[in-house]
């Protein structure tokens, strides 16, 4: 059955595809964001992407399957920016701690942009894993992020993020443990849905 | 090449941040071919990082070069030892840049504020209410402020009336616009403020707007959910609903855009008070929605209703509560297309459009379904920027661009309404 590109079912599926791809290919200096249902956009360079999203129906929820091809190479080589970020964090005296990114006014301090991009990428794993035909998730805000010192080469961050589900309009706090390395990319080692803030 | 100095130490490469502290711009007189040739040769010494503003061409024409600070001494020695005259056009490039930057900032600030109000930043409810009074005071023949009711926590619900009608009792056909019904959608209240100012200042200048206001009134409620809005500033930036107490629940608030009496209580809302789309115990249980409905009903001549939300960049028309197309679906669809095209023409922002139920989701008890079913033939919902990258936390720098692009879309709708009286 053909889906109308302008209707919401196509858009939600595209959101899932974009999430999966950004988890695989995103990083502190690289964000894939859905431009429209026919294209995925890499930080200002438009890239053509075709994806197939398979929602598994049935009582047990499992992550939608995404098969995608991207025209041209996004490049898995760490760039200078990634290395700079890596060195900067590695050489911090105190482990990095921050809250409310962006703040209420949409401001993101420039040195926090890579932290935010990393959150997008890691969040997209959670979004991909938890998406159904009746959800459309976006990262609303990073509530809290703390660096966890490690002995090995990886950087580790403990994030609490707020996800916005557009369909239910709910704001869902979610904790995630994120590893990153310039060569090895992003990995979410642990994540859990948190109780909603009751006001 | 004779006369070329050999430069001893390799000069440091300019750092990645573009700082021009101490750089000078020299104007050099190349009086003969030999001088021109020497200056061309200088160009080739890359380590000097010379930036030619006017390149060596022929004798008699000045050569202007921006010389980075570390290269100043060797270049000047070179020029002097070769008898090439020069003057210093700019003593310190960075100082000039700093001055220019400050001047631009000042100019921008002046542009942004009218009577001291900064449209390019987010404001509190007190600031907005205070500014509304200023606007009325500045344009007393056009703008007045009406109170249509009170919120749950007893805040006044204010509506700006734009009217050229002679008497207070004038009851012309009118257009209704609301922003901020969902309090966390800050770009909407900010756009409402800018739009109010736009209407007030463009009246008498823009022919289409002036024509509309000659025979129609415009009503604009900027802070449609003041309790929620105050809460987003003081406690929880992500608060959406009203702040009413729900009997038997510790959870507060009703979704004001599920509380209208059109398809009320259907699957496109929930009956769980803790949920963001809780429709409330009965239609118009919320004073925020009841006040607007009562106002529109008693006015009796509302010809359009435009409810402004964010985010997701969409323009929608009825229905949200049923699949059945609205009787004038085609007209609404065509007009929506015109409006989003006009919007895209400003800054390239792409909107989708269509009926609510197909474009976004089934939603029951929403504003524009009720207005439509109560005779307001042109009922639209806007969802402003963006599509999720910042979502509700849209940076303030996008306020004016968003308001600027929304304006022609609003005008398309208002002009159409004006030209199709019913």
Coordinates of C-alpha atoms in Angstrom, one line a residue:
Chain A
X1 CA 0.0 0.0 0.0
X2 CA 1.4 3.3 -1.0
X3 CA 1.8 5.9 1.8
X4 CA 1.1 9.5 1.1
X5 CA 4.4 11.3 1.8
X6 CA 2.5 14.3 3.2
X7 CA 0.4 12.2 5.7
X8 CA 1.7 11.4 9.1
X9 CA 2.2 7.6 8.8
X10 CA 5.0 8.1 6.3
X11 CA 6.5 10.8 8.4
X12 CA 6.6 8.7 11.5
X13 CA 8.3 5.8 9.7
X14 CA 10.8 8.3 8.3
X15 CA 11.5 9.4 11.8
X16 CA 12.4 5.9 12.8
X17 CA 14.6 5.4 9.8
X18 CA 16.4 8.7 10.6
X19 CA 16.8 7.6 14.2
X20 CA 18.4 4.3 13.3
X21 CA 20.7 5.9 10.8
X22 CA 21.8 8.7 13.1
X23 CA 22.5 6.2 15.9
X24 CA 24.8 4.3 13.5
X25 CA 26.5 7.2 11.9
X26 CA 26.1 10.2 14.2
X27 CA 28.6 11.6 16.7
X28 CA 29.6 14.7 18.6
X29 CA 30.2 16.6 15.3
X30 CA 27.8 14.9 13.1
X31 CA 24.0 14.9 13.2
X32 CA 21.6 13.3 10.7
X33 CA 18.2 15.0 10.7
X34 CA 15.2 14.3 8.6
X35 CA 14.7 17.0 6.1
X36 CA 11.6 15.7 4.4
X37 CA 10.3 12.3 3.7
X38 CA 12.4 12.0 0.6
X39 CA 15.8 13.1 2.0
X40 CA 18.0 12.9 5.1
X41 CA 20.2 15.9 5.8
X42 CA 23.7 15.8 7.2
X43 CA 24.4 19.1 8.9
X44 CA 23.7 21.2 5.9
X45 CA 25.0 18.8 3.3
X46 CA 21.9 17.1 1.8
X47 CA 22.3 13.4 1.3
X48 CA 19.9 11.1 -0.4
X49 CA 18.7 8.1 1.6
X50 CA 16.3 5.3 0.9
X51 CA 15.0 3.3 3.9
X52 CA 12.6 0.5 4.5
X53 CA 11.0 0.4 7.9
X54 CA 9.3 -2.8 9.2
X55 CA 7.2 -2.5 12.3
X56 CA 6.7 -5.8 14.0
X57 CA 3.1 -6.3 15.0
X58 CA 2.1 -8.5 17.8
X59 CA 2.0 -8.5 21.5
X60 CA 5.7 -8.4 22.2
X61 CA 7.2 -5.2 21.3
X62 CA 10.5 -5.4 19.3
X63 CA 12.4 -2.6 17.6
X64 CA 11.3 -1.8 14.1
X65 CA 13.7 -3.1 11.4
X66 CA 15.4 -0.5 9.3
X67 CA 17.2 -1.3 6.0
X68 CA 18.8 1.8 4.5
X69 CA 21.1 2.9 1.7
X70 CA 22.7 6.2 1.7
X71 CA 24.0 7.8 -1.5
X72 CA 27.6 8.8 -1.2
X73 CA 29.7 8.2 1.8
X74 CA 28.9 9.9 5.1
X75 CA 32.4 8.9 6.2
X76 CA 33.3 6.9 9.3
X77 CA 36.7 8.5 9.7
X78 CA 37.0 10.7 12.8
X79 CA 37.5 14.2 11.7
X80 CA 39.6 16.9 13.3
X81 CA 36.6 18.2 15.3
X82 CA 36.0 14.8 16.8
X83 CA 39.7 14.5 17.8
X84 CA 39.6 18.0 19.3
X85 CA 36.5 17.2 21.3
X86 CA 38.1 13.9 22.5
X87 CA 41.3 15.6 23.6
X88 CA 39.4 18.4 25.3
X89 CA 37.3 16.1 27.4
X90 CA 40.1 13.7 28.2
X91 CA 42.2 16.6 29.5
X92 CA 39.5 18.1 31.7
X93 CA 40.5 18.4 35.4
X94 CA 37.0 17.7 36.7
X95 CA 34.5 15.3 35.0
X96 CA 32.1 17.3 32.8
X97 CA 28.7 18.1 34.4
X98 CA 25.9 20.1 32.8
X99 CA 22.2 20.7 32.9
X100 CA 19.4 22.0 30.7
X101 CA 20.8 21.8 27.2
X102 CA 19.3 23.8 25.4
X103 CA 18.1 26.1 28.2
X104 CA 14.6 27.5 28.4
X105 CA 15.5 30.1 25.7
X106 CA 16.9 27.5 23.3
X107 CA 20.5 28.6 24.0
X108 CA 23.3 26.0 23.7
X109 CA 26.8 27.1 24.8
X110 CA 29.1 26.4 21.8
X111 CA 31.3 24.0 23.9
X112 CA 28.2 21.9 24.6
X113 CA 27.2 21.4 21.0
X114 CA 29.2 18.1 20.7
X115 CA 27.7 16.9 23.9
X116 CA 24.3 17.6 22.4
X117 CA 25.0 16.0 19.1
X118 CA 26.2 12.9 21.0
X119 CA 22.9 12.9 22.9
X120 CA 21.0 13.1 19.6
X121 CA 22.9 10.0 18.3
X122 CA 22.5 8.0 21.5
X123 CA 18.9 9.1 21.9
X124 CA 18.2 7.9 18.5
X125 CA 19.0 4.4 19.6
X126 CA 16.3 4.6 22.3
X127 CA 13.9 6.2 19.8
X128 CA 14.6 3.5 17.2
X129 CA 14.1 0.7 19.8
X130 CA 10.9 2.1 21.2
X131 CA 9.1 3.4 18.2
X132 CA 5.8 2.1 16.9
X133 CA 3.4 3.3 14.3
X134 CA 1.8 5.3 17.0
X135 CA 4.8 7.3 18.2
X136 CA 6.9 10.1 17.0
X137 CA 9.8 10.9 19.3
X138 CA 12.1 13.8 19.4
X139 CA 14.8 14.8 21.9
X140 CA 13.3 17.7 23.8
X141 CA 16.1 18.6 26.2
X142 CA 19.1 17.2 28.0
X143 CA 18.1 17.5 31.6
X144 CA 21.4 16.4 33.0
X145 CA 24.7 15.0 31.8
X146 CA 27.7 13.7 33.8
X147 CA 30.9 12.4 32.6
X148 CA 32.0 9.1 34.0
X149 CA 35.8 8.7 34.1
X150 CA 37.2 5.6 32.5
X151 CA 40.5 3.8 32.5
X152 CA 40.3 2.9 28.8
X153 CA 40.1 5.0 25.7
X154 CA 36.4 5.5 25.6
X155 CA 34.5 8.6 26.8
X156 CA 31.5 7.8 29.0
X157 CA 28.5 10.0 29.8
X158 CA 25.5 9.4 32.0
X159 CA 22.6 11.4 30.4
X160 CA 19.1 12.1 31.6
X161 CA 17.2 13.3 28.6
X162 CA 13.6 14.4 28.0
X163 CA 12.0 12.8 25.0
X164 CA 8.9 14.4 23.5
X165 CA 6.4 12.0 22.0
X166 CA 4.5 14.1 19.5
X167 CA 1.5 11.7 19.3
X168 CA 0.7 11.5 23.0
X169 CA 2.4 14.9 23.6
X170 CA 4.1 13.3 26.6
X171 CA 7.5 14.4 27.9
X172 CA 9.3 11.2 29.0
X173 CA 12.5 11.3 31.1
X174 CA 15.0 8.7 30.0
X175 CA 18.3 7.8 31.5
X176 CA 21.1 6.5 29.2
X177 CA 24.7 5.5 29.6
X178 CA 26.7 6.4 26.5
X179 CA 30.1 5.4 25.3
X180 CA 31.9 7.2 22.5
X181 CA 35.3 6.9 20.8
X182 CA 36.4 8.7 17.7
X183 CA 37.1 5.5 15.8
X184 CA 34.5 3.3 17.3
X185 CA 31.5 5.5 17.3
X186 CA 28.5 5.7 19.7
X187 CA 27.2 3.0 21.9
X188 CA 24.3 3.0 24.4
X189 CA 25.3 0.5 27.1
X190 CA 22.3 0.9 29.3
X191 CA 19.1 2.9 29.2
X192 CA 15.9 3.1 31.3
X193 CA 12.7 5.0 31.2
X194 CA 12.2 7.2 34.2
X195 CA 9.1 8.2 36.1
X196 CA 7.3 11.3 34.7
X197 CA 7.8 14.6 36.5
X198 CA 4.5 15.1 38.4
X199 CA 3.5 18.7 39.0
Chain B
X1 CA 65.7 38.7 -7.9
X2 CA 67.6 41.7 -6.4
X3 CA 66.3 43.5 -3.4
X4 CA 64.4 40.6 -2.0
X5 CA 65.1 40.2 1.7
X6 CA 65.6 36.7 2.9
X7 CA 63.5 36.2 5.9
X8 CA 65.2 34.4 8.7
X9 CA 62.7 33.0 11.0
X10 CA 59.7 31.2 9.7
X11 CA 56.7 33.2 10.9
X12 CA 54.1 31.3 12.9
X13 CA 51.0 30.3 10.9
X14 CA 48.0 32.3 11.8
X15 CA 45.9 30.6 14.4
X16 CA 42.5 29.2 13.5
X17 CA 40.6 32.0 15.2
X18 CA 40.6 35.0 12.9
X19 CA 42.1 37.8 15.1
X20 CA 43.4 40.9 13.4
X21 CA 44.9 42.6 16.4
X22 CA 47.8 44.8 15.3
X23 CA 47.3 44.1 11.6
X24 CA 47.7 47.1 9.3
X25 CA 46.6 48.0 5.8
X26 CA 49.4 49.7 3.9
X27 CA 48.8 51.7 0.7
X28 CA 51.9 51.3 -1.4
X29 CA 52.9 53.5 -4.4
X30 CA 54.4 51.4 -7.2
X31 CA 56.0 54.1 -9.2
X32 CA 57.8 52.0 -11.8
X33 CA 57.8 48.5 -13.3
X34 CA 60.6 47.4 -11.0
X35 CA 58.5 48.2 -7.9
X36 CA 55.5 46.4 -9.4
X37 CA 57.7 43.3 -10.0
X38 CA 59.1 43.5 -6.5
X39 CA 55.6 43.7 -5.0
X40 CA 54.5 40.8 -7.1
X41 CA 57.4 38.8 -5.8
X42 CA 56.3 39.7 -2.2
X43 CA 53.0 38.1 -3.0
X44 CA 54.7 34.8 -3.5
X45 CA 56.1 34.6 0.1
X46 CA 53.2 32.6 1.6
X47 CA 54.6 32.6 5.1
X48 CA 54.0 36.4 5.3
X49 CA 50.2 35.7 5.0
X50 CA 49.8 39.0 3.1
X51 CA 46.2 39.8 2.1
X52 CA 46.1 41.9 -1.1
X53 CA 43.1 44.3 -1.1
X54 CA 44.4 45.9 -4.4
X55 CA 46.9 43.8 -6.2
X56 CA 50.0 45.0 -8.1
X57 CA 48.8 45.9 -11.6
X58 CA 50.9 48.7 -13.3
X59 CA 52.9 51.7 -12.2
X60 CA 50.8 54.6 -10.9
X61 CA 48.1 52.4 -9.4
X62 CA 48.1 52.0 -5.6
X63 CA 48.7 48.6 -4.1
X64 CA 46.8 47.9 -0.8
X65 CA 47.9 45.1 1.4
X66 CA 46.6 43.9 4.8
X67 CA 49.8 42.9 6.6
X68 CA 49.4 40.6 9.7
X69 CA 51.1 42.0 12.7
X70 CA 54.1 39.5 12.8
X71 CA 54.9 40.4 9.2
X72 CA 54.8 44.2 9.6
X73 CA 58.5 44.8 10.4
X74 CA 60.0 42.7 7.6
X75 CA 57.6 44.1 5.1
X76 CA 58.2 47.7 6.1
X77 CA 62.0 47.1 6.1
X78 CA 61.7 45.5 2.6
X79 CA 59.7 48.5 1.3
X80 CA 62.0 51.1 2.8
X81 CA 65.2 49.4 1.7
X82 CA 63.9 49.3 -1.9
X83 CA 62.7 52.9 -1.8
X84 CA 59.1 52.0 -2.2
X85 CA 56.9 54.7 -0.6
X86 CA 53.9 53.7 1.5
X87 CA 51.3 55.0 4.0
X88 CA 49.4 53.3 6.7
X89 CA 45.7 53.3 5.7
X90 CA 44.4 51.4 8.7
X91 CA 46.4 51.5 11.9
X92 CA 44.8 48.5 13.5
X93 CA 42.3 46.3 11.6
X94 CA 40.9 44.6 14.8
X95 CA 39.9 48.0 16.3
X96 CA 38.0 48.8 13.2
X97 CA 36.3 45.4 13.2
X98 CA 35.3 45.8 16.9
X99 CA 33.8 49.2 16.2
X100 CA 31.9 47.9 13.2
X101 CA 30.6 45.0 15.3
X102 CA 29.4 47.3 18.0
X103 CA 27.7 49.6 15.5
X104 CA 25.9 46.6 13.9
X105 CA 24.7 45.5 17.4
X106 CA 23.4 48.9 18.1
X107 CA 21.6 49.1 14.8
X108 CA 20.1 45.6 15.3
X109 CA 18.9 46.5 18.8
X110 CA 17.3 49.7 17.4
X111 CA 15.6 47.7 14.7
X112 CA 14.3 45.1 17.1
X113 CA 12.7 47.3 19.6
X114 CA 9.9 49.6 19.2
X115 CA 9.6 52.0 22.2
X116 CA 12.2 49.8 24.0
X117 CA 10.5 46.4 23.5
X118 CA 12.8 43.7 22.2
X119 CA 10.8 41.4 19.8
X120 CA 13.7 39.1 19.4
X121 CA 13.7 37.7 22.9
X122 CA 11.2 35.7 25.0
X123 CA 9.2 37.6 27.6
X124 CA 7.4 36.9 30.8
X125 CA 3.6 37.4 31.2
X126 CA 4.1 40.6 33.1
X127 CA 6.3 42.0 30.3
X128 CA 3.8 41.0 27.6
X129 CA 0.8 42.5 29.5
X130 CA 2.7 45.7 30.2
X131 CA 3.7 45.9 26.5
X132 CA 0.1 45.4 25.4
X133 CA -0.9 48.6 27.3
X134 CA 2.0 50.4 25.6
X135 CA 0.7 49.3 22.2
X136 CA -2.8 50.5 22.9
X137 CA -1.4 53.8 24.2
X138 CA 0.7 54.2 21.0
X139 CA -2.2 53.4 18.6
X140 CA -5.4 54.5 20.4
X141 CA -7.4 54.9 17.2
X142 CA -6.8 51.3 16.1
X143 CA -6.0 49.1 19.1
X144 CA -8.0 48.4 22.3
X145 CA -7.7 45.8 25.0
X146 CA -10.6 43.7 26.1
X147 CA -10.9 41.3 29.0
X148 CA -12.9 38.2 28.1
X149 CA -12.6 36.3 31.4
X150 CA -10.2 35.0 34.0
X151 CA -8.0 32.0 34.1
X152 CA -8.3 29.2 36.8
X153 CA -5.8 31.1 39.0
X154 CA -7.6 34.4 38.3
X155 CA -5.3 35.9 35.8
X156 CA -7.0 38.2 33.3
X157 CA -7.6 36.9 29.8
X158 CA -6.8 39.8 27.5
X159 CA -7.7 40.1 23.8
X160 CA -6.4 42.9 21.6
X161 CA -9.0 44.4 19.3
X162 CA -7.8 46.0 16.1
X163 CA -10.7 48.1 14.7
X164 CA -11.2 51.2 12.7
X165 CA -14.9 51.2 13.6
X166 CA -16.1 54.5 14.8
X167 CA -18.2 53.5 17.8
X168 CA -17.5 51.2 20.7
X169 CA -20.5 49.1 19.8
X170 CA -19.3 48.4 16.3
X171 CA -19.8 44.8 15.5
X172 CA -18.1 44.2 12.2
X173 CA -17.3 40.8 10.7
X174 CA -14.1 39.8 12.3
X175 CA -11.0 37.5 12.4
X176 CA -10.0 35.6 15.5
X177 CA -6.3 34.7 16.2
X178 CA -5.0 33.0 19.3
X179 CA -1.5 32.1 20.4
X180 CA -0.1 30.4 23.5
X181 CA -3.1 28.1 24.2
X182 CA -0.4 25.5 24.9
X183 CA 1.9 27.3 27.3
X184 CA 5.3 25.6 26.4
X185 CA 5.0 26.6 22.8
X186 CA 6.8 29.9 23.5
X187 CA 7.4 30.8 19.8
X188 CA 3.7 31.3 19.5
X189 CA 3.2 34.0 22.2
X190 CA 6.4 35.7 20.8
X191 CA 4.9 35.5 17.3
X192 CA 1.6 36.9 18.6
X193 CA 3.4 39.9 20.1
X194 CA 5.3 40.6 16.9
X195 CA 2.2 40.2 14.8
X196 CA 0.2 42.6 17.0
X197 CA 2.9 45.1 16.5
X198 CA 2.9 44.4 12.8
X199 CA -0.8 45.0 12.4
X200 CA -0.6 48.2 14.4
X201 CA 2.4 49.6 12.4
X202 CA 1.4 48.4 8.9
X203 CA -2.1 49.8 9.1
X204 CA -2.2 52.7 6.7
X205 CA 0.9 51.5 4.9
X206 CA 0.1 48.0 3.6
X207 CA -2.8 48.3 1.2
X208 CA -4.2 44.8 1.7
X209 CA -4.2 45.0 5.5
X210 CA -5.7 48.5 5.4
X211 CA -8.5 47.3 3.1
X212 CA -9.3 44.4 5.5
X213 CA -9.4 46.8 8.5
X214 CA -11.7 49.2 6.7
X215 CA -14.5 46.7 6.9
X216 CA -13.4 44.0 9.4
X217 CA -12.0 43.8 12.9
X218 CA -9.1 41.5 14.1
X219 CA -9.1 40.0 17.6
X220 CA -5.8 38.6 18.9
X221 CA -5.4 36.7 22.1
X222 CA -1.7 36.4 22.8
X223 CA -1.5 34.6 26.1
X224 CA -4.4 32.3 25.8
X225 CA -3.2 30.1 28.7
X226 CA -1.7 32.5 31.2
X227 CA -1.5 30.1 34.2
X228 CA 0.4 27.6 32.1
X229 CA 2.6 30.3 30.7
X230 CA 3.5 31.6 34.2
X231 CA 4.3 28.0 35.2
X232 CA 6.6 27.4 32.3
X233 CA 8.6 30.4 33.5
X234 CA 8.6 29.5 37.2
X235 CA 8.6 25.7 37.5
X236 CA 8.4 23.6 34.4
X237 CA 9.3 24.8 31.0
X238 CA 7.6 21.8 29.4
X239 CA 4.1 22.5 30.9
X240 CA 1.3 22.3 28.3
X241 CA -2.1 22.3 29.9
X242 CA -4.0 24.6 32.2
X243 CA -3.3 24.5 35.9
X244 CA -6.8 23.6 37.1
X245 CA -7.1 21.0 40.0
X246 CA -8.6 17.7 38.9
X247 CA -11.0 16.2 41.4
X248 CA -9.7 12.9 42.8
X249 CA -6.3 13.2 41.3
X250 CA -3.0 14.7 42.3
X251 CA -2.3 15.6 38.6
X252 CA -3.3 19.1 37.5
X253 CA -4.4 20.6 34.3
X254 CA -6.6 20.0 31.3
X255 CA -5.4 20.1 27.7
X256 CA -7.2 23.3 26.4
X257 CA -7.0 22.0 22.9
X258 CA -9.1 18.9 23.7
X259 CA -11.7 20.7 25.8
X260 CA -13.9 22.1 23.1
X261 CA -17.4 20.8 22.3
X262 CA -16.6 19.1 19.0
X263 CA -16.2 15.4 19.0
X264 CA -15.5 15.8 22.7
X265 CA -14.2 12.7 24.6
X266 CA -13.3 10.7 21.5
X267 CA -10.2 8.6 21.0
X268 CA -8.2 11.6 20.0
X269 CA -7.9 12.7 23.7
X270 CA -7.7 10.9 27.0
X271 CA -9.7 10.8 30.2
X272 CA -6.6 10.4 32.4
X273 CA -6.0 13.6 34.3
X274 CA -2.2 12.9 34.4
X275 CA -2.0 12.8 30.7
X276 CA -1.0 15.7 28.4
X277 CA -4.1 15.3 26.3
X278 CA -6.6 15.1 29.1
X279 CA -9.9 16.5 27.8
X280 CA -11.3 17.5 31.1
X281 CA -14.4 16.4 32.9
X282 CA -16.8 18.0 30.4
X283 CA -16.6 20.4 27.4
X284 CA -15.5 23.9 28.3
X285 CA -14.8 22.9 31.9
X286 CA -11.8 25.3 31.6
X287 CA -12.5 29.0 31.9
X288 CA -9.7 29.6 29.4
X289 CA -11.6 27.8 26.6
X290 CA -15.1 28.7 27.8
X291 CA -14.3 32.4 27.7
X292 CA -13.1 32.3 24.1
X293 CA -16.1 30.2 23.0
X294 CA -18.6 32.6 24.8
X295 CA -16.9 35.5 23.2
X296 CA -17.0 34.1 19.7
X297 CA -20.7 33.0 20.1
X298 CA -21.8 36.4 21.5
X299 CA -19.9 38.2 18.8
X300 CA -21.8 36.3 16.2
X301 CA -19.8 37.6 13.2
X302 CA -16.5 35.8 13.4
X303 CA -15.6 34.9 9.9
X304 CA -12.2 33.2 10.5
X305 CA -10.4 31.5 13.5
X306 CA -6.7 30.9 13.4
X307 CA -5.2 29.0 16.3
X308 CA -1.4 29.1 16.5
X309 CA 0.7 26.3 18.0
X310 CA 4.2 24.8 17.7
X311 CA 6.0 22.7 16.6
X312 CA 6.1 20.7 13.4
X313 CA 5.6 23.3 10.6
X314 CA 2.1 22.5 9.5
X315 CA -1.1 24.4 8.4
X316 CA -4.3 22.4 9.1
X317 CA -8.0 22.8 8.8
X318 CA -11.0 20.7 10.0
X319 CA -11.6 18.0 10.9
X320 CA -9.5 16.4 13.6
X321 CA -12.3 14.4 15.2
X322 CA -13.6 12.7 12.0
X323 CA -12.4 11.5 8.7
X324 CA -15.3 13.0 6.8
X325 CA -14.0 16.0 4.8
X326 CA -15.3 19.4 5.7
X327 CA -17.9 20.7 3.3
X328 CA -15.5 23.3 1.8
X329 CA -12.5 21.0 2.0
X330 CA -11.2 21.9 -1.4
X331 CA -11.4 25.7 -0.8
X332 CA -9.6 25.3 2.6
X333 CA -7.0 23.0 1.0
X334 CA -6.3 25.5 -1.9
X335 CA -6.0 28.4 0.5
X336 CA -3.7 26.4 2.8
X337 CA -1.4 25.8 -0.2
X338 CA -1.3 29.4 -1.1
X339 CA -0.5 30.3 2.5
X340 CA 2.3 27.8 2.9
X341 CA 3.8 28.9 -0.4
X342 CA 3.8 32.5 0.8
X343 CA 5.4 31.4 4.0
X344 CA 8.1 29.4 2.2
X345 CA 8.9 32.4 0.0
X346 CA 10.3 34.3 3.0
X347 CA 13.0 32.1 4.4
X348 CA 12.5 28.8 2.7
X349 CA 10.7 27.1 5.6
X350 CA 8.7 24.1 4.4
X351 CA 5.3 23.4 5.8
X352 CA 2.9 20.5 5.2
X353 CA -0.8 21.1 5.1
X354 CA -4.1 19.3 5.0
X355 CA -6.9 18.3 7.3
X356 CA -5.9 17.7 10.9
X357 CA -6.8 14.1 11.1
X358 CA -4.6 13.2 8.1
X359 CA -1.8 15.6 8.6
X360 CA -1.0 15.1 12.3
X361 CA -3.3 12.7 14.1
X362 CA -6.9 12.2 15.2
X363 CA -7.6 14.9 17.8
X364 CA -10.9 15.4 19.5
X365 CA -12.3 18.5 21.1
X366 CA -10.0 20.9 19.4
X367 CA -10.5 24.6 18.9
X368 CA -10.9 24.9 15.1
X369 CA -13.3 21.9 14.8
X370 CA -15.6 23.7 17.3
X371 CA -15.3 27.1 15.6
X372 CA -15.9 25.5 12.2
X373 CA -19.0 23.6 13.4
X374 CA -20.3 26.9 14.8
X375 CA -20.3 28.7 11.6
X376 CA -16.7 30.0 11.2
X377 CA -16.0 28.7 7.7
X378 CA -12.3 29.6 7.7
X379 CA -10.7 27.8 10.6
X380 CA -7.0 27.0 10.6
X381 CA -4.4 25.7 13.0
X382 CA -0.7 26.7 12.5
X383 CA 2.1 24.6 13.9
X384 CA 5.1 26.9 13.7
X385 CA 8.9 26.1 13.7
X386 CA 10.7 23.8 14.0
X387 CA 10.4 20.1 13.1
X388 CA 12.0 18.7 16.3
X389 CA 15.6 19.9 16.3
X390 CA 14.9 22.4 19.1
X391 CA 11.2 21.7 19.3
X392 CA 9.6 23.8 22.1
X393 CA 13.0 25.3 23.0
X394 CA 13.3 27.3 19.8
X395 CA 16.2 29.7 20.1
X396 CA 15.2 33.3 20.4
X397 CA 17.2 34.2 17.3
X398 CA 14.4 32.4 15.3
X399 CA 11.6 34.5 16.7
X400 CA 11.7 37.3 14.2
X401 CA 12.3 35.0 11.2
X402 CA 9.4 32.8 12.3
X403 CA 7.1 35.7 12.8
X404 CA 8.2 37.3 9.5
X405 CA 7.4 34.2 7.5
X406 CA 4.1 33.5 9.2
X407 CA 2.8 37.0 8.4
X408 CA 2.3 36.5 4.7
X409 CA 0.6 33.2 5.4
X410 CA -1.8 35.0 7.8
X411 CA -2.4 37.7 5.2
X412 CA -3.3 35.2 2.5
X413 CA -6.0 33.8 4.7
X414 CA -7.2 37.2 5.9
X415 CA -7.3 38.6 2.4
X416 CA -9.3 35.5 1.2
X417 CA -11.7 35.9 4.0
X418 CA -12.2 39.6 3.3
X419 CA -12.8 38.8 -0.4
X420 CA -15.2 36.0 0.2
X421 CA -17.8 37.5 2.6
X422 CA -20.6 35.2 3.8

